[in-house]
Coordinates of C-alpha atoms in Angstrom, one line a residue:
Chain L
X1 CA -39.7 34.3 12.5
X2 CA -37.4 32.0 10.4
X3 CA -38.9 29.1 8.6
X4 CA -38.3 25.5 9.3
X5 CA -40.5 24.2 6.3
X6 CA -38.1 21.6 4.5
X7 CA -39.0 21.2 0.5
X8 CA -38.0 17.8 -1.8
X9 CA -34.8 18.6 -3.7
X10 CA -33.4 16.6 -5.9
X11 CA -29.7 16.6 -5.5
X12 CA -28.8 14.8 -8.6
X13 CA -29.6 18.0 -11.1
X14 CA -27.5 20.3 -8.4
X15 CA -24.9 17.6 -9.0
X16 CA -25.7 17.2 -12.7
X17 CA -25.4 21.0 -12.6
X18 CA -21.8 21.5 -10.8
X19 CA -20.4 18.7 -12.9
X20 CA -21.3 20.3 -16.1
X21 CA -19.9 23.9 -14.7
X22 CA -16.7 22.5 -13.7
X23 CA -16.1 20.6 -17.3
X24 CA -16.9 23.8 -19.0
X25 CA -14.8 26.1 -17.3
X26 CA -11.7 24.0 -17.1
X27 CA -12.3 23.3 -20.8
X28 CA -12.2 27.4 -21.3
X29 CA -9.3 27.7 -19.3
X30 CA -7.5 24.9 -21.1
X31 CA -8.5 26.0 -24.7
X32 CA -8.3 30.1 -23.7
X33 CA -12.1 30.7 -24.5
X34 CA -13.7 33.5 -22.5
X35 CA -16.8 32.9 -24.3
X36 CA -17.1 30.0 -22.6
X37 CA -16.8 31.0 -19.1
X38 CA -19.4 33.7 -20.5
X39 CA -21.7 31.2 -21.6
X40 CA -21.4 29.1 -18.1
X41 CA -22.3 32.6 -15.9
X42 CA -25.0 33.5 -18.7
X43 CA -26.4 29.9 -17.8
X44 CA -26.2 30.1 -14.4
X45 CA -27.7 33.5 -14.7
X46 CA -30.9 32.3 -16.6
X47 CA -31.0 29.4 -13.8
X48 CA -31.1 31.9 -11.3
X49 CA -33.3 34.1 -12.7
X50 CA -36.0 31.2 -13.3
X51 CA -34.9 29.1 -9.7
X52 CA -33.3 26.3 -11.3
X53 CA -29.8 24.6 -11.7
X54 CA -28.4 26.6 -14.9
X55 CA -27.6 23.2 -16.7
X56 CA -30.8 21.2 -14.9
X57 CA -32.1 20.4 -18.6
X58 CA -29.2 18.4 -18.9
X59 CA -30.3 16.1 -16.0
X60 CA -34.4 16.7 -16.6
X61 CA -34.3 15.0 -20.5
X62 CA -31.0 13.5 -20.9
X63 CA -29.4 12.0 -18.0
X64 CA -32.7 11.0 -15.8
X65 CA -35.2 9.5 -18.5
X66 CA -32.8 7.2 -19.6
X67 CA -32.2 6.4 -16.0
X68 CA -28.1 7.6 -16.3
X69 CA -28.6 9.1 -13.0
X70 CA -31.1 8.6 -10.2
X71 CA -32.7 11.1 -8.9
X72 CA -31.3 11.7 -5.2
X73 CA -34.5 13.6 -3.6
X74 CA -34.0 15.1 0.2
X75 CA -35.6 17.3 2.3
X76 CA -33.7 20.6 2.3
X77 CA -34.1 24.4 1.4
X78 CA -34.2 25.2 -2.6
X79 CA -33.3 28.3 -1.9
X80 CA -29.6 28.1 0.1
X81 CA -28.7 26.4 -3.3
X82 CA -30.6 28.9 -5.6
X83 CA -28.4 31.8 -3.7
X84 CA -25.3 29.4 -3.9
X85 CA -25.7 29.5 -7.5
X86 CA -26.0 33.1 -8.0
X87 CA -22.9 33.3 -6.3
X88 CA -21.5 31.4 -8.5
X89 CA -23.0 33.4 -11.7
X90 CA -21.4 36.7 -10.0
X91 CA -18.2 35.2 -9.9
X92 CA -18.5 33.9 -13.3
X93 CA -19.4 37.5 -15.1
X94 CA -16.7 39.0 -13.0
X95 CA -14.7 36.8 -14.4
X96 CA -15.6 36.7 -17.9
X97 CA -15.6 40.3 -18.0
X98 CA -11.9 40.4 -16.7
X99 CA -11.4 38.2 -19.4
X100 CA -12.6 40.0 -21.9
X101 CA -11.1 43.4 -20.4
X102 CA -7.6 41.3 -20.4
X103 CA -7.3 40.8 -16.9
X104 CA -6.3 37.0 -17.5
X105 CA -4.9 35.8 -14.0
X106 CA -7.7 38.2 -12.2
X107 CA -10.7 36.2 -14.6
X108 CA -8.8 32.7 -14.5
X109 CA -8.7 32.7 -10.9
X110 CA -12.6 33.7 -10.0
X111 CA -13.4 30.5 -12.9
X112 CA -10.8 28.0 -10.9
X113 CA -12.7 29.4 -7.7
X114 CA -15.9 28.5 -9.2
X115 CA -14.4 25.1 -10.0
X116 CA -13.2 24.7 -6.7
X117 CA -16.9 25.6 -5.1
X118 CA -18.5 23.2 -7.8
X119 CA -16.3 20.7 -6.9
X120 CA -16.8 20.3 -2.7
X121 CA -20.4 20.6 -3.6
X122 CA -20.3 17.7 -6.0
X123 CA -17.9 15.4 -4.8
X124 CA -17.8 16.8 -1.1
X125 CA -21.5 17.6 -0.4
X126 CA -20.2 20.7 1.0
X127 CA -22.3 24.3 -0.7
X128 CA -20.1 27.1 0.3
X129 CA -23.1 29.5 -0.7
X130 CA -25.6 27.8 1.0
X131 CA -23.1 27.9 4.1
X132 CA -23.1 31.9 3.2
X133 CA -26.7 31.7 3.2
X134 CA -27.5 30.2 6.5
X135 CA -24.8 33.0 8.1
X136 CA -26.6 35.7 6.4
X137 CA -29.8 34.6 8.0
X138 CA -28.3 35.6 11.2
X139 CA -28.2 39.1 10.4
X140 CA -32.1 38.8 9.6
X141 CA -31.4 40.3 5.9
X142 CA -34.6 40.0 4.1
X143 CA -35.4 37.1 1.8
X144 CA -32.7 35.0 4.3
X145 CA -35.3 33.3 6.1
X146 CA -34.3 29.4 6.2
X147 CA -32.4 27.5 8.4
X148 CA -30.8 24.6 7.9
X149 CA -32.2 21.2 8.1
X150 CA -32.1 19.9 11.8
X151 CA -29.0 18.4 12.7
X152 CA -27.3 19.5 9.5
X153 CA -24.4 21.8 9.7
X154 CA -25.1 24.5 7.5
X155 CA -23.9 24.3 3.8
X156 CA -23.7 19.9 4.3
X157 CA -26.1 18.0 2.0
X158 CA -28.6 16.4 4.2
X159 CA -28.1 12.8 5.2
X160 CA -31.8 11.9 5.3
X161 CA -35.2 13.5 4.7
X162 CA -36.6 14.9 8.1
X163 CA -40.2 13.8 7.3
X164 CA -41.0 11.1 5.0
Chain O
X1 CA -0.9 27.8 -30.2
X2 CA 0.2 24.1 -29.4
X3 CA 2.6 24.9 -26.8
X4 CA 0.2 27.1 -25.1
X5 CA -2.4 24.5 -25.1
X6 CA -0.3 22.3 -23.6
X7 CA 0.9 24.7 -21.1
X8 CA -2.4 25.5 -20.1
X9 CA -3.6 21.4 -20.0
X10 CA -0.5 21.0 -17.6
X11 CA -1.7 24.0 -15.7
X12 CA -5.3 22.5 -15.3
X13 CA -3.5 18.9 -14.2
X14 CA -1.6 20.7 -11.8
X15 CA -4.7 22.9 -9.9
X16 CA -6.6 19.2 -10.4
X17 CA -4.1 17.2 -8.7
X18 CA -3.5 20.2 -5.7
X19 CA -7.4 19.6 -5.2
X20 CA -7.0 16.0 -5.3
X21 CA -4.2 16.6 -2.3
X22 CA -6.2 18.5 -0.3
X23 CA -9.0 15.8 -0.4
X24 CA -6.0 13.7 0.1
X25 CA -5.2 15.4 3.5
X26 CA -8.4 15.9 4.6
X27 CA -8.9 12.0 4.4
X28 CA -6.1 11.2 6.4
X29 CA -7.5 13.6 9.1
X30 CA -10.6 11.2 8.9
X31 CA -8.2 8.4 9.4
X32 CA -7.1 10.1 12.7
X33 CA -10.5 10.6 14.0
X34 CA -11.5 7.6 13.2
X35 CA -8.2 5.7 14.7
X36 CA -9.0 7.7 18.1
X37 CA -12.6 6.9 18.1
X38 CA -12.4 3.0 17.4
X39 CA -13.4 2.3 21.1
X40 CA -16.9 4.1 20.9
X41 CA -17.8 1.4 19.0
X42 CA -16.4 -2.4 20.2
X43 CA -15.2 -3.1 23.8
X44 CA -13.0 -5.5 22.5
X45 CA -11.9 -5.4 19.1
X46 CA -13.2 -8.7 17.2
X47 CA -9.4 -9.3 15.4
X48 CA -10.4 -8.9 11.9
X49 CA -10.8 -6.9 9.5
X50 CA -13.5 -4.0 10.1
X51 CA -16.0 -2.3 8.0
X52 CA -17.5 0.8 9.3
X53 CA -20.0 1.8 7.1
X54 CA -22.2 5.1 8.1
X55 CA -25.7 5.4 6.4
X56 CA -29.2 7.0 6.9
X57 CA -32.5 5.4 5.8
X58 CA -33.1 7.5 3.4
X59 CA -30.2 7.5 1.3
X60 CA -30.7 6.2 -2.2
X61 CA -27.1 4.9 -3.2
X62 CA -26.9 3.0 0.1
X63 CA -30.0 0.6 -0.7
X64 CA -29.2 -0.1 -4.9
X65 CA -24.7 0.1 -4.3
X66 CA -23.6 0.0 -1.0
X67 CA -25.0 -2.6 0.9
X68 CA -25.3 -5.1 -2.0
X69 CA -21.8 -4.4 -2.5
X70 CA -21.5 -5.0 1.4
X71 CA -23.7 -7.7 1.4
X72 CA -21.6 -9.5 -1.3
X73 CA -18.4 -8.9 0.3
X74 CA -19.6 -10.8 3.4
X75 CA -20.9 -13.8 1.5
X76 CA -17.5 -13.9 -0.3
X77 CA -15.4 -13.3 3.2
X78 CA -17.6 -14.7 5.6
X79 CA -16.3 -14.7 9.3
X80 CA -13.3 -13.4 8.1
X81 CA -14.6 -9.9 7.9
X82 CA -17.4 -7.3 10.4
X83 CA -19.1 -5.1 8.8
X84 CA -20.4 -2.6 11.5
X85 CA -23.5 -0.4 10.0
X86 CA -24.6 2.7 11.4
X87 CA -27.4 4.5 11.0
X88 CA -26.7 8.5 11.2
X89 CA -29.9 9.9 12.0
X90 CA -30.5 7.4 15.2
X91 CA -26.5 7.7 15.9
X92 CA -25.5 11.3 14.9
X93 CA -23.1 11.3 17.6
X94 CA -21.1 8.4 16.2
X95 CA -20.7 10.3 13.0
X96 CA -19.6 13.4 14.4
X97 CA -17.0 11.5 16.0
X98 CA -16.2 9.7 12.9
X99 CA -16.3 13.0 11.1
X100 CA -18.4 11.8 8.6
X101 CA -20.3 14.3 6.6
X102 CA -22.0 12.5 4.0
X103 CA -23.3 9.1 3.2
X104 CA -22.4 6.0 2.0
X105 CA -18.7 6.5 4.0
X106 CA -17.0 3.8 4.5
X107 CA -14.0 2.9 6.7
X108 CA -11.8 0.2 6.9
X109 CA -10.1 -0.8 10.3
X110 CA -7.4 -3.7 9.6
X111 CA -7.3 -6.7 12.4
X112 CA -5.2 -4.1 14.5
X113 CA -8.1 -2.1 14.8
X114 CA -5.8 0.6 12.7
X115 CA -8.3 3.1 10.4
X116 CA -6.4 2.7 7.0
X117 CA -8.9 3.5 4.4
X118 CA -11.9 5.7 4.2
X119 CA -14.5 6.1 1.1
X120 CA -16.3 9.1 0.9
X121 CA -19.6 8.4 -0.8
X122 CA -19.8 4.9 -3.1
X123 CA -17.2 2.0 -2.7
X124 CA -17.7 -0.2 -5.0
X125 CA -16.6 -4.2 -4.3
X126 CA -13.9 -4.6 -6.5
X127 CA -12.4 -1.5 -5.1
X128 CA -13.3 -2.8 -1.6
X129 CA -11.9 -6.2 -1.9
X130 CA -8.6 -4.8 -3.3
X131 CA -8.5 -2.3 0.0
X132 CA -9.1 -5.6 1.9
X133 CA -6.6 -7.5 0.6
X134 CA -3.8 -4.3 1.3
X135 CA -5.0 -4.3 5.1

């Protein structure tokens, strides 16, 4: 039985998240540090390992107590976006370890397509992995158990809370 | 070392701006849609200058950005401008027609009834009034 129960997210730290990812890895590309990309996919590693957005401190005590950013709470599955960004992390170490094997255009090109992914979730509202994540639940693949919001196409941010 | 840096900035302009022309493209498709789907929403075109503007009740930058920048570009234009709100959830047929995805997203129909601008997520009113004024 797949569940339909819908949890608050707060869109604003996945957004704070993606923006911060995308800055750092187009400032390794441009300044040729591998480290870098290594420290984004060890970040979004320790996010996924604790269920949070990688850079979500960022958001939590900088950007929200001083009201930079509001917070942009829907109702919507954590874990499409918790999947997204572990995705994302295994792109990242595949990348940073082509880097650092010398495989430049190989570990360039999985960052850029972790860019690219950041970016149509940030400024499109569009999560490729939580698209990936709603298509895997059709193949009833354990721990792929939520769908998507009703009246959401999978992977869209939600336009409204279902249930306020 | 400097030339590379550059070389490497000029490569990271170049994959930005491709982006940027994608989302470029993908806008004008909206533009289409929306140009073919004008007549789900007036029988009769009112002759001015249209905003569509697609929202839910729920969403947070449509109550503090969006409609008070709407609200302020009405007082300024008066009858000289329709501003046509839609509410998503109680019209999600509308927006699938529209092809709007997300909210705020704003579209602006000249007197024509031609779609020539849409804004996906927050239009300011400065940046509204300057579309205005090109329509």
């Amino acid at each position: 039985m797949k569940s339909q129960t819908l949890q608050k997210v707060d869109h604003s730290a996945l957004k704070t998240n993606q923006i911060i990812i995308i800055t750092l890895n187009i400032l390794a590309f441009i300044l040729n540090q591998p480290w870098l990309a290594a420290f984004v996919a060890l970040m979004m590693g320790i996010g996924s390992a604790l269920k949070i957005p990688g850079f979500g401190f960022v958001y939590k005590f900088i950007l929200k107590p001083r009201g930079w950013m509001k917070p942009d709470v829907l109702d919507d599955n954590p874990e499409p976006h918790r999947f997204a960004q572990f995705l994302g992390f295994l792109f990242m170490t595949g990348g940073s370890v082509a880097l650092f094997l010398g495989s430049s255009v190989l570990g360039w090109s999985l960052v850029w397509l972790v860019v690219a992914l950041a970016a149509l979730n940030a400024f499109g509202g569009f999560c490729v992995g939580c698209a990936v994540y709603y298509w895997l639940v059709r193949f009833n693949l354990p721990g792929f158990t939520k769908q998507p919001p009703a009246g959401i196409f999978p992977g869209m941010k939600p336009k409204a809370s279902a249930n306020v | 070392m400097n030339t590379e840096l550059l070389l490497r900035f000029g490569l990271a302009i170049g994959i930005i701006s491709l982006g940027i022309f994608i989302y470029w493209l993908i806008n004008q498709r909206l533009l289409v849609r929306a140009q073919n789907n004008v007549f789900t929403l007036f029988k009769q075109f009112p002759n001015k200058p249209v905003i569509v503007y697609f929202t839910t009740p729920d969403c947070v930058p449509c109550k503090t950005i969006q409609r008070p920048a709407l609200n302020q570009l009405s007082g300024l234009m008066g009858d000289k401008l329709e501003v046509v709100e839609i509410d998503a959830t109680q019209r999600p047929d509308l927006a699938r027609q529209w092809g709007v995805l997300s909210v705020p997203t704003t579209f602006l129909l000249n007197a024509r009834g031609e779609a020539r601008y849409v804004n996906n997520g927050v239009a300011r009113v400065e940046k509204l009034m300057e579309q205005l004024q090109t329509l």
